[in-house]
Every structure is written in C-alpha cells, then in structure tokens.
Amino acid sequence: MDIAALKERHTLGEVVEAAGVRLRGRGRVRQGVCPFHKETEGSFTVYGDSQRWYCFGCGEGGDALDFIQRSEGLSLPEAIRRLDASPPTTAPVRHTTHERRNRIAVAPPDPALLTAVARHYAGELRRSPEARDYLASRGVGLDTALRLGLGYAPGAGLRTALAAAGFAARRVRESGLLTERGERFAGMITIPEIAAGRVRWLAGRAIEPGRTPRFQALPGPKPVLGLGRLGPALPWAVVTEGVFDWLLLCEWGIPACAALGTQGMERVAAALRGRRHVFLAFDHDAAGREAAATLGGLLGPRAAVVALPDGVADVAELATHPHGRRIFLRLLERAARAAR
C-alpha cells in the first residue's frame, strides 16, 4: 500500500476532528485541547503544511497514523487498515516523489536568522516592563533572562528588523517565524536553545493569563534545553520537565536543563550520555513520575529522582515560596544521599 498517498487522502485535521478533538482556526497552524493528557490550555497543535501534530504539554507528536495508534491503542498495521477504511477527506491527488517530499518536509533550522531574531526579541524585552514583570513573577530576574538569551515578542516589527539586517523575505517566510496571523511568538517570552553562540531552536510562552496556546515552538525536533550551556566537564546536572522549572534553577545558580515534556526519554538519555550524576526533578503528577522512572531506568545508577513535596506541582512553583531555593537544595541533598 502507498502510505504517503493514503495520508494525502486523509488530511490530519479531519482525522483529528473525527476523533472528537475540536481545532481552532483555519490556517496552516490549528490548535486544540490534547486528548492524550489532562489539560485545559489547548497545547495540541496541528501543522497543515507538514501534516504533523505535536503537543507542547505532554510532548507527544507524529502524523495521522501515529495519532490513530495513540488514540485508539492500535498497532501500525491496524492503524493503516483503520485509516484506509475511513471515507477520504480529500480527493486523491497524484504527486511526484519530489513534490511529496517537499510537502511533508520541515524546514531545517537557520541559525544565523534565529540568532538575529533572538537578539531582536532580547532588545524588546529590555523595553517591555510588562514582560520583565512577568518574568519577575516567575522568579526570573532580568540579568538571568538576558544571560540565557530570553526575549519578548510584542507582535510587530520582526519582519522590518530582519529586512534591515539583510535577510531576504523568502528566507524569513520559510523560517516558520511568521504565520497567517502574524508573528508566531506574538505576546510571548521567547526562549532560545543556544549552541556554540548561535540559536538553533526557539520557543515562546504567553505572558497573558488564559492565553491559548500557552506555548509555541518552531516545528522540528526539540532539544534538551540548556544542555549545551553546561559544558562536557560538569559532573552533575538537574533535569527538569518544563521551561520555567529550568529557568528558575538557572536563576538560583543550579546547573540544569529541561526535557521539554514527558515523552521521548530515549532522546534525553542519549543527550545526557557522559554525565556522572543526573538529578530528575519532574512534575509531581502521574505523567511526571512515569517520565522520571523511565529516564531513570535508561540512565541507571547515575540517576536520582528529586521528590517534590505534596502540594508543590513542579519546580517552578517554588519561585513564590520565600525559602524556595533552600527547599530545593534540601531535596537535592536528600536525593543524592538516597542514591549512594
């Protein structure tokens, strides 16, 4: 069976909505509440151009067949038969192999462009009291924010700034930074992954309460955020689940990186190869505990789980506690003793 042709006959958005997930919007990027974990924010994202989906909450992602496998508990052959038996959502269209490859490809990162974008947004952060106040409310000071390359996207001015820096309009369009509604990260704190002084990946977190989606990221593989900053010789590090868990530990001067979700622990374990001691500080819920157990099993005896106290959902919540840093260091010490 021609799997590519099968997926062309069944557009991802229609497959997802047929499963009961309501998607907002009609453009290239559509969003809804993830069916694979408990949430109300609408982190589940469908990309029309690549026909891929990704949830910024739980880290699940894939194509239409992956969605059917995950949602119905089917094997791949069963998912193929299930999709083939469904009425097609689009008329069959013949494409050459070259056209099909171009349709599903995700543009590779453009480090020079992304570095210019991060610098532009860092300047906007300096000029935005609202964005700085939001970071302060999460326990992150301006010095730490600028050291990590954080920025703020007010929603206007990026295209002009990049044109002035000499980037061609087509190069900007292909970067994924602009959508039909404007700048992808409008109204968000931007968080870059920096390696060898250049930005390789960019994500954003909305500062307005109730704004959906809370998180956005450029399409493509996600990194272990902050790992490149730690250096190969550092003997130990803390792995957190989310972005603001990581940011808070950076503010406290604790070496850390972020897995960016609870899925793909094999990828995280491979990235952590060579670290003698790894402390896992995932969220205090079922998904976080399962992810920590999976990653701990992959890492073996060099991993230790940091158990958050009851009533504390994640590391980021300690930002509002008057003794948050002291509490976390105590938990870290307890995890180290238990691992001996």
Tab-separated table of C-alpha atoms in Angstrom:
chain	number	residue	atom	x	y	z
A	1	MET	CA	0.000	0.000	0.000
A	2	ASP	CA	1.154	3.552	-0.781
A	3	ILE	CA	1.207	5.011	2.757
A	4	ALA	CA	2.020	8.540	1.551
A	5	ALA	CA	-0.971	8.501	-0.805
A	6	LEU	CA	-3.171	7.142	1.992
A	7	LYS	CA	-2.234	10.046	4.254
A	8	GLU	CA	-2.836	12.510	1.429
A	9	ARG	CA	-6.393	11.212	1.101
A	10	HIS	CA	-6.988	11.755	4.827
A	11	THR	CA	-5.870	15.200	5.974
A	12	LEU	CA	-4.616	15.276	9.534
A	13	GLY	CA	-7.004	17.991	10.699
A	14	GLU	CA	-10.014	15.962	9.572
A	15	VAL	CA	-8.666	12.792	11.196
A	16	VAL	CA	-8.115	14.619	14.485
A	17	GLU	CA	-11.532	16.293	14.463
A	18	ALA	CA	-13.224	12.993	13.581
A	19	ALA	CA	-11.763	11.670	16.842
A	20	GLY	CA	-13.560	14.411	18.774
A	21	VAL	CA	-10.773	16.974	19.139
A	22	ARG	CA	-12.025	20.454	18.338
A	23	LEU	CA	-9.398	22.503	16.494
A	24	ARG	CA	-9.398	26.288	16.471
A	25	GLY	CA	-8.507	28.286	13.387
A	26	ARG	CA	-8.473	27.518	9.683
A	27	GLY	CA	-4.911	28.386	8.716
A	28	ARG	CA	-1.659	26.472	8.495
A	29	VAL	CA	-1.468	26.035	12.291
A	30	ARG	CA	-4.509	24.875	14.276
A	31	GLN	CA	-4.793	24.105	17.973
A	32	GLY	CA	-6.985	22.301	20.444
A	33	VAL	CA	-7.083	20.529	23.806
A	34	CYS	CA	-4.808	17.492	23.813
A	35	PRO	CA	-6.656	14.154	24.028
A	36	PHE	CA	-3.622	12.392	25.479
A	37	HIS	CA	-3.225	14.185	28.801
A	38	LYS	CA	-5.348	16.268	31.149
A	39	GLU	CA	-5.216	19.946	30.223
A	40	THR	CA	-7.397	22.971	29.535
A	41	GLU	CA	-4.870	25.185	27.759
A	42	GLY	CA	-5.030	23.809	24.215
A	43	SER	CA	-1.413	22.740	23.687
A	44	PHE	CA	-2.229	20.255	20.905
A	45	THR	CA	-1.055	21.703	17.575
A	46	VAL	CA	-1.708	20.542	14.009
A	47	TYR	CA	0.603	21.811	11.257
A	48	GLY	CA	-1.200	21.826	7.917
A	49	ASP	CA	1.881	22.213	5.746
A	50	SER	CA	3.767	19.205	7.157
A	51	GLN	CA	0.657	17.210	8.177
A	52	ARG	CA	2.223	16.630	11.572
A	53	TRP	CA	0.880	17.187	15.092
A	54	TYR	CA	2.636	17.963	18.344
A	55	CYS	CA	1.519	18.663	21.917
A	56	PHE	CA	3.617	21.171	23.837
A	57	GLY	CA	2.137	19.879	27.088
A	58	CYS	CA	2.885	16.161	27.001
A	59	GLY	CA	5.439	16.035	24.184
A	60	GLU	CA	3.522	13.536	22.021
A	61	GLY	CA	3.637	14.043	18.259
A	62	GLY	CA	3.562	12.413	14.848
A	63	ASP	CA	1.414	12.052	11.744
A	64	ALA	CA	-2.143	10.811	11.155
A	65	LEU	CA	-1.190	7.175	11.680
A	66	ASP	CA	0.637	7.990	14.925
A	67	PHE	CA	-2.478	9.832	16.102
A	68	ILE	CA	-4.732	6.868	15.341
A	69	GLN	CA	-2.327	4.439	17.010
A	70	ARG	CA	-2.124	6.614	20.132
A	71	SER	CA	-5.823	7.488	20.379
A	72	GLU	CA	-7.222	4.014	19.632
A	73	GLY	CA	-4.463	1.807	21.012
A	74	LEU	CA	-3.754	0.183	17.654
A	75	SER	CA	-0.632	-1.256	16.081
A	76	LEU	CA	0.719	0.375	12.935
A	77	PRO	CA	-0.812	-2.227	10.556
A	78	GLU	CA	-4.157	-1.845	12.361
A	79	ALA	CA	-3.961	1.955	12.112
A	80	ILE	CA	-3.243	1.704	8.374
A	81	ARG	CA	-6.289	-0.540	7.864
A	82	ARG	CA	-8.395	1.751	10.051
A	83	LEU	CA	-7.436	4.850	8.049
A	84	ASP	CA	-7.844	3.074	4.710
A	85	ALA	CA	-11.381	2.029	5.665
A	86	SER	CA	-12.396	5.612	6.513
A	87	PRO	CA	-14.037	7.840	3.892
A	88	PRO	CA	-11.349	10.033	2.301
A	89	THR	CA	-11.341	13.651	3.447
A	90	THR	CA	-9.753	14.918	0.229
A	91	ALA	CA	-9.871	13.834	-3.402
A	92	PRO	CA	-6.849	11.720	-4.355
A	93	VAL	CA	-4.145	13.859	-5.921
A	94	ARG	CA	-1.136	12.445	-7.718
A	95	HIS	CA	2.192	13.956	-6.713
A	96	THR	CA	5.671	13.188	-7.858
A	97	THR	CA	8.059	11.856	-5.230
A	98	HIS	CA	9.835	15.222	-5.247
A	99	GLU	CA	6.582	17.144	-4.665
A	100	ARG	CA	5.537	14.796	-1.869
A	101	ARG	CA	8.909	15.125	-0.144
A	102	ASN	CA	8.719	18.921	-0.296
A	103	ARG	CA	5.193	18.903	1.098
A	104	ILE	CA	5.996	16.951	4.242
A	105	ALA	CA	9.462	18.357	4.926
A	106	VAL	CA	10.063	20.666	7.855
A	107	ALA	CA	12.475	23.478	7.068
A	108	PRO	CA	15.834	22.910	8.790
A	109	PRO	CA	16.923	25.426	11.449
A	110	ASP	CA	18.503	28.633	10.163
A	111	PRO	CA	20.979	29.529	12.957
A	112	ALA	CA	22.036	32.881	11.501
A	113	LEU	CA	18.433	34.018	11.123
A	114	LEU	CA	17.334	32.647	14.505
A	115	THR	CA	20.284	34.334	16.212
A	116	ALA	CA	19.215	37.673	14.714
A	117	VAL	CA	15.632	37.027	15.823
A	118	ALA	CA	16.693	36.229	19.394
A	119	ARG	CA	18.764	39.419	19.561
A	120	HIS	CA	15.843	41.471	18.287
A	121	TYR	CA	13.484	39.989	20.867
A	122	ALA	CA	16.072	40.441	23.641
A	123	GLY	CA	16.049	44.155	22.843
A	124	GLU	CA	12.250	44.166	23.047
A	125	LEU	CA	12.448	42.501	26.464
A	126	ARG	CA	14.601	45.336	27.762
A	127	ARG	CA	11.944	47.796	26.554
A	128	SER	CA	8.919	45.935	27.959
A	129	PRO	CA	8.084	46.474	31.655
A	130	GLU	CA	5.158	44.057	31.265
A	131	ALA	CA	7.399	41.227	30.049
A	132	ARG	CA	10.022	41.902	32.724
A	133	ASP	CA	7.329	41.942	35.420
A	134	TYR	CA	6.019	38.605	34.189
A	135	LEU	CA	9.464	37.035	34.412
A	136	ALA	CA	9.953	38.506	37.882
A	137	SER	CA	6.646	36.952	38.973
A	138	ARG	CA	8.094	33.586	37.906
A	139	GLY	CA	11.291	34.178	39.866
A	140	VAL	CA	13.479	35.077	36.879
A	141	GLY	CA	15.451	38.329	37.013
A	142	LEU	CA	16.451	40.429	34.014
A	143	ASP	CA	20.153	39.577	34.344
A	144	THR	CA	19.422	35.843	34.150
A	145	ALA	CA	16.953	36.376	31.299
A	146	LEU	CA	19.472	38.264	29.194
A	147	ARG	CA	22.271	35.831	30.038
A	148	LEU	CA	20.105	32.985	28.718
A	149	GLY	CA	19.075	34.950	25.621
A	150	LEU	CA	15.422	35.349	26.575
A	151	GLY	CA	13.375	37.931	24.734
A	152	TYR	CA	9.873	39.266	24.230
A	153	ALA	CA	7.817	39.354	21.035
A	154	PRO	CA	5.423	42.329	21.073
A	155	GLY	CA	3.876	41.114	17.820
A	156	ALA	CA	5.168	43.738	15.403
A	157	GLY	CA	8.492	44.819	13.969
A	158	LEU	CA	10.234	41.487	13.376
A	159	ARG	CA	9.867	41.459	9.598
A	160	THR	CA	11.202	45.023	9.347
A	161	ALA	CA	14.121	44.289	11.666
A	162	LEU	CA	15.161	41.201	9.704
A	163	ALA	CA	14.881	43.022	6.391
A	164	ALA	CA	17.106	45.788	7.766
A	165	ALA	CA	19.601	43.105	8.821
A	166	GLY	CA	19.761	41.863	5.225
A	167	PHE	CA	17.635	38.711	5.393
A	168	ALA	CA	15.626	38.024	2.243
A	169	ALA	CA	11.829	37.918	2.555
A	170	ARG	CA	11.681	34.324	1.296
A	171	ARG	CA	14.203	33.190	3.896
A	172	VAL	CA	12.082	34.784	6.630
A	173	ARG	CA	8.898	33.164	5.306
A	174	GLU	CA	10.476	29.707	5.252
A	175	SER	CA	11.713	30.010	8.839
A	176	GLY	CA	8.309	29.337	10.415
A	177	LEU	CA	8.523	32.575	12.419
A	178	LEU	CA	5.519	34.089	10.655
A	179	THR	CA	2.027	32.610	10.369
A	180	GLU	CA	-1.159	33.778	8.687
A	181	ARG	CA	-1.996	35.647	11.897
A	182	GLY	CA	1.361	37.405	12.166
A	183	GLU	CA	4.427	36.655	14.266
A	184	ARG	CA	4.344	33.145	15.707
A	185	PHE	CA	5.525	34.272	19.152
A	186	ALA	CA	3.443	37.458	19.449
A	187	GLY	CA	2.780	38.281	23.112
A	188	MET	CA	5.265	35.675	24.334
A	189	ILE	CA	8.524	35.425	26.200
A	190	THR	CA	10.932	33.784	23.755
A	191	ILE	CA	13.335	31.075	24.902
A	192	PRO	CA	16.214	30.052	22.616
A	193	GLU	CA	18.419	26.995	22.585
A	194	ILE	CA	21.955	28.273	22.014
A	195	ALA	CA	24.889	26.113	20.925
A	196	ALA	CA	28.328	27.493	20.033
A	197	GLY	CA	26.970	31.016	20.290
A	198	ARG	CA	24.189	30.514	17.741
A	199	VAL	CA	20.475	29.931	18.207
A	200	ARG	CA	19.330	26.506	16.954
A	201	TRP	CA	15.734	26.442	18.231
A	202	LEU	CA	13.185	28.889	19.592
A	203	ALA	CA	10.074	28.570	21.744
A	204	GLY	CA	7.690	31.006	23.397
A	205	ARG	CA	5.472	31.271	26.460
A	206	ALA	CA	2.468	33.613	26.571
A	207	ILE	CA	2.510	36.208	29.345
A	208	GLU	CA	-1.239	36.939	29.341
A	209	PRO	CA	-3.324	34.772	31.715
A	210	GLY	CA	-5.696	32.484	29.855
A	211	ARG	CA	-3.993	32.972	26.504
A	212	THR	CA	-4.007	29.804	24.366
A	213	PRO	CA	-1.838	28.188	23.441
A	214	ARG	CA	0.450	28.927	26.345
A	215	PHE	CA	3.458	27.544	24.499
A	216	GLN	CA	4.649	27.722	20.922
A	217	ALA	CA	7.788	26.383	19.291
A	218	LEU	CA	9.265	26.243	15.844
A	219	PRO	CA	8.411	22.974	14.052
A	220	GLY	CA	11.065	20.301	14.167
A	221	PRO	CA	12.915	18.232	16.770
A	222	LYS	CA	13.077	19.724	20.227
A	223	PRO	CA	16.359	19.886	22.146
A	224	VAL	CA	17.225	19.137	25.743
A	225	LEU	CA	17.003	22.823	26.590
A	226	GLY	CA	20.103	24.303	28.183
A	227	LEU	CA	22.235	21.184	27.948
A	228	GLY	CA	24.731	22.849	25.613
A	229	ARG	CA	25.408	25.531	28.223
A	230	LEU	CA	26.537	23.103	30.901
A	231	GLY	CA	29.800	22.065	29.274
A	232	PRO	CA	31.093	18.495	28.978
A	233	ALA	CA	33.166	18.534	32.170
A	234	LEU	CA	30.371	19.377	34.629
A	235	PRO	CA	29.922	16.213	36.733
A	236	TRP	CA	26.242	16.650	37.618
A	237	ALA	CA	23.085	18.418	36.495
A	238	VAL	CA	19.366	18.579	37.225
A	239	VAL	CA	16.879	17.648	34.503
A	240	THR	CA	13.507	19.395	34.784
A	241	GLU	CA	10.320	18.796	32.858
A	242	GLY	CA	9.365	22.328	31.799
A	243	VAL	CA	10.872	25.598	30.634
A	244	PHE	CA	10.191	27.651	33.756
A	245	ASP	CA	11.443	24.896	36.050
A	246	TRP	CA	14.742	25.195	34.157
A	247	LEU	CA	14.727	28.998	34.193
A	248	LEU	CA	14.192	29.102	37.948
A	249	LEU	CA	17.103	26.747	38.610
A	250	CYS	CA	19.292	28.888	36.346
A	251	GLU	CA	18.278	31.931	38.395
A	252	TRP	CA	19.343	30.053	41.530
A	253	GLY	CA	22.704	29.125	40.017
A	254	ILE	CA	21.944	25.398	39.847
A	255	PRO	CA	23.200	23.551	36.726
A	256	ALA	CA	20.109	22.342	34.891
A	257	CYS	CA	18.491	21.507	31.586
A	258	ALA	CA	14.899	20.800	30.530
A	259	ALA	CA	13.473	17.697	28.832
A	260	LEU	CA	10.552	19.791	27.485
A	261	GLY	CA	7.823	17.335	28.292
A	262	THR	CA	7.396	13.769	29.420
A	263	GLN	CA	7.857	11.960	26.108
A	264	GLY	CA	10.974	10.936	24.201
A	265	MET	CA	13.051	9.945	27.209
A	266	GLU	CA	15.346	7.862	24.991
A	267	ARG	CA	16.384	11.092	23.265
A	268	VAL	CA	17.003	12.784	26.606
A	269	ALA	CA	19.015	9.832	27.938
A	270	ALA	CA	21.199	9.825	24.815
A	271	ALA	CA	21.859	13.553	25.194
A	272	LEU	CA	22.902	13.061	28.841
A	273	ARG	CA	25.495	10.445	27.997
A	274	GLY	CA	28.717	11.165	29.878
A	275	ARG	CA	27.129	12.907	32.897
A	276	ARG	CA	28.252	11.108	36.056
A	277	HIS	CA	25.284	12.218	38.181
A	278	VAL	CA	21.841	13.316	36.965
A	279	PHE	CA	19.010	14.510	39.228
A	280	LEU	CA	15.497	14.190	37.807
A	281	ALA	CA	13.120	16.936	39.005
A	282	PHE	CA	9.958	16.256	37.020
A	283	ASP	CA	6.431	17.435	37.835
A	284	HIS	CA	4.636	15.995	40.835
A	285	ASP	CA	1.931	14.196	38.822
A	286	ALA	CA	1.434	10.784	37.222
A	287	ALA	CA	2.992	11.766	33.882
A	288	GLY	CA	5.996	13.361	35.572
A	289	ARG	CA	6.594	10.397	37.857
A	290	GLU	CA	6.323	7.973	34.934
A	291	ALA	CA	8.753	10.024	32.822
A	292	ALA	CA	11.249	10.227	35.697
A	293	ALA	CA	11.020	6.473	36.239
A	294	THR	CA	11.550	5.814	32.521
A	295	LEU	CA	14.507	8.167	32.252
A	296	GLY	CA	15.974	6.848	35.489
A	297	GLY	CA	15.784	3.322	34.144
A	298	LEU	CA	17.587	4.368	30.973
A	299	LEU	CA	20.324	6.219	32.867
A	300	GLY	CA	20.856	3.569	35.519
A	301	PRO	CA	22.559	4.142	38.897
A	302	ARG	CA	23.893	7.591	37.965
A	303	ALA	CA	20.323	8.994	38.101
A	304	ALA	CA	18.437	10.061	41.231
A	305	VAL	CA	14.865	11.348	41.478
A	306	VAL	CA	14.181	14.614	43.311
A	307	ALA	CA	10.838	14.044	45.042
A	308	LEU	CA	8.845	17.275	45.295
A	309	PRO	CA	6.770	17.682	48.462
A	310	ASP	CA	2.997	17.269	48.444
A	311	GLY	CA	1.281	20.475	47.389
A	312	VAL	CA	4.118	21.524	45.056
A	313	ALA	CA	3.167	20.693	41.462
A	314	ASP	CA	6.524	21.481	39.861
A	315	VAL	CA	9.873	23.150	40.494
A	316	ALA	CA	8.601	26.464	39.092
A	317	GLU	CA	6.059	26.728	41.936
A	318	LEU	CA	8.930	27.171	44.395
A	319	ALA	CA	9.576	30.603	42.856
A	320	THR	CA	6.819	32.084	45.020
A	321	HIS	CA	7.976	30.371	48.211
A	322	PRO	CA	10.121	32.604	50.454
A	323	HIS	CA	12.563	29.738	51.015
A	324	GLY	CA	12.163	28.046	47.619
A	325	ARG	CA	15.861	27.754	46.817
A	326	ARG	CA	16.686	26.375	50.265
A	327	ILE	CA	13.871	23.822	49.972
A	328	PHE	CA	15.059	22.634	46.581
A	329	LEU	CA	18.678	22.299	47.718
A	330	ARG	CA	17.482	20.238	50.667
A	331	LEU	CA	15.509	17.970	48.301
A	332	LEU	CA	18.573	17.701	46.066
A	333	GLU	CA	20.740	16.676	49.010
A	334	ARG	CA	18.178	14.097	50.082
A	335	ALA	CA	18.095	12.601	46.568
A	336	ALA	CA	21.909	12.438	46.499
A	337	ARG	CA	22.017	10.609	49.864
A	338	ALA	CA	19.377	8.126	48.742
A	339	ALA	CA	21.351	7.333	45.597
A	340	ARG	CA	24.571	6.404	47.450
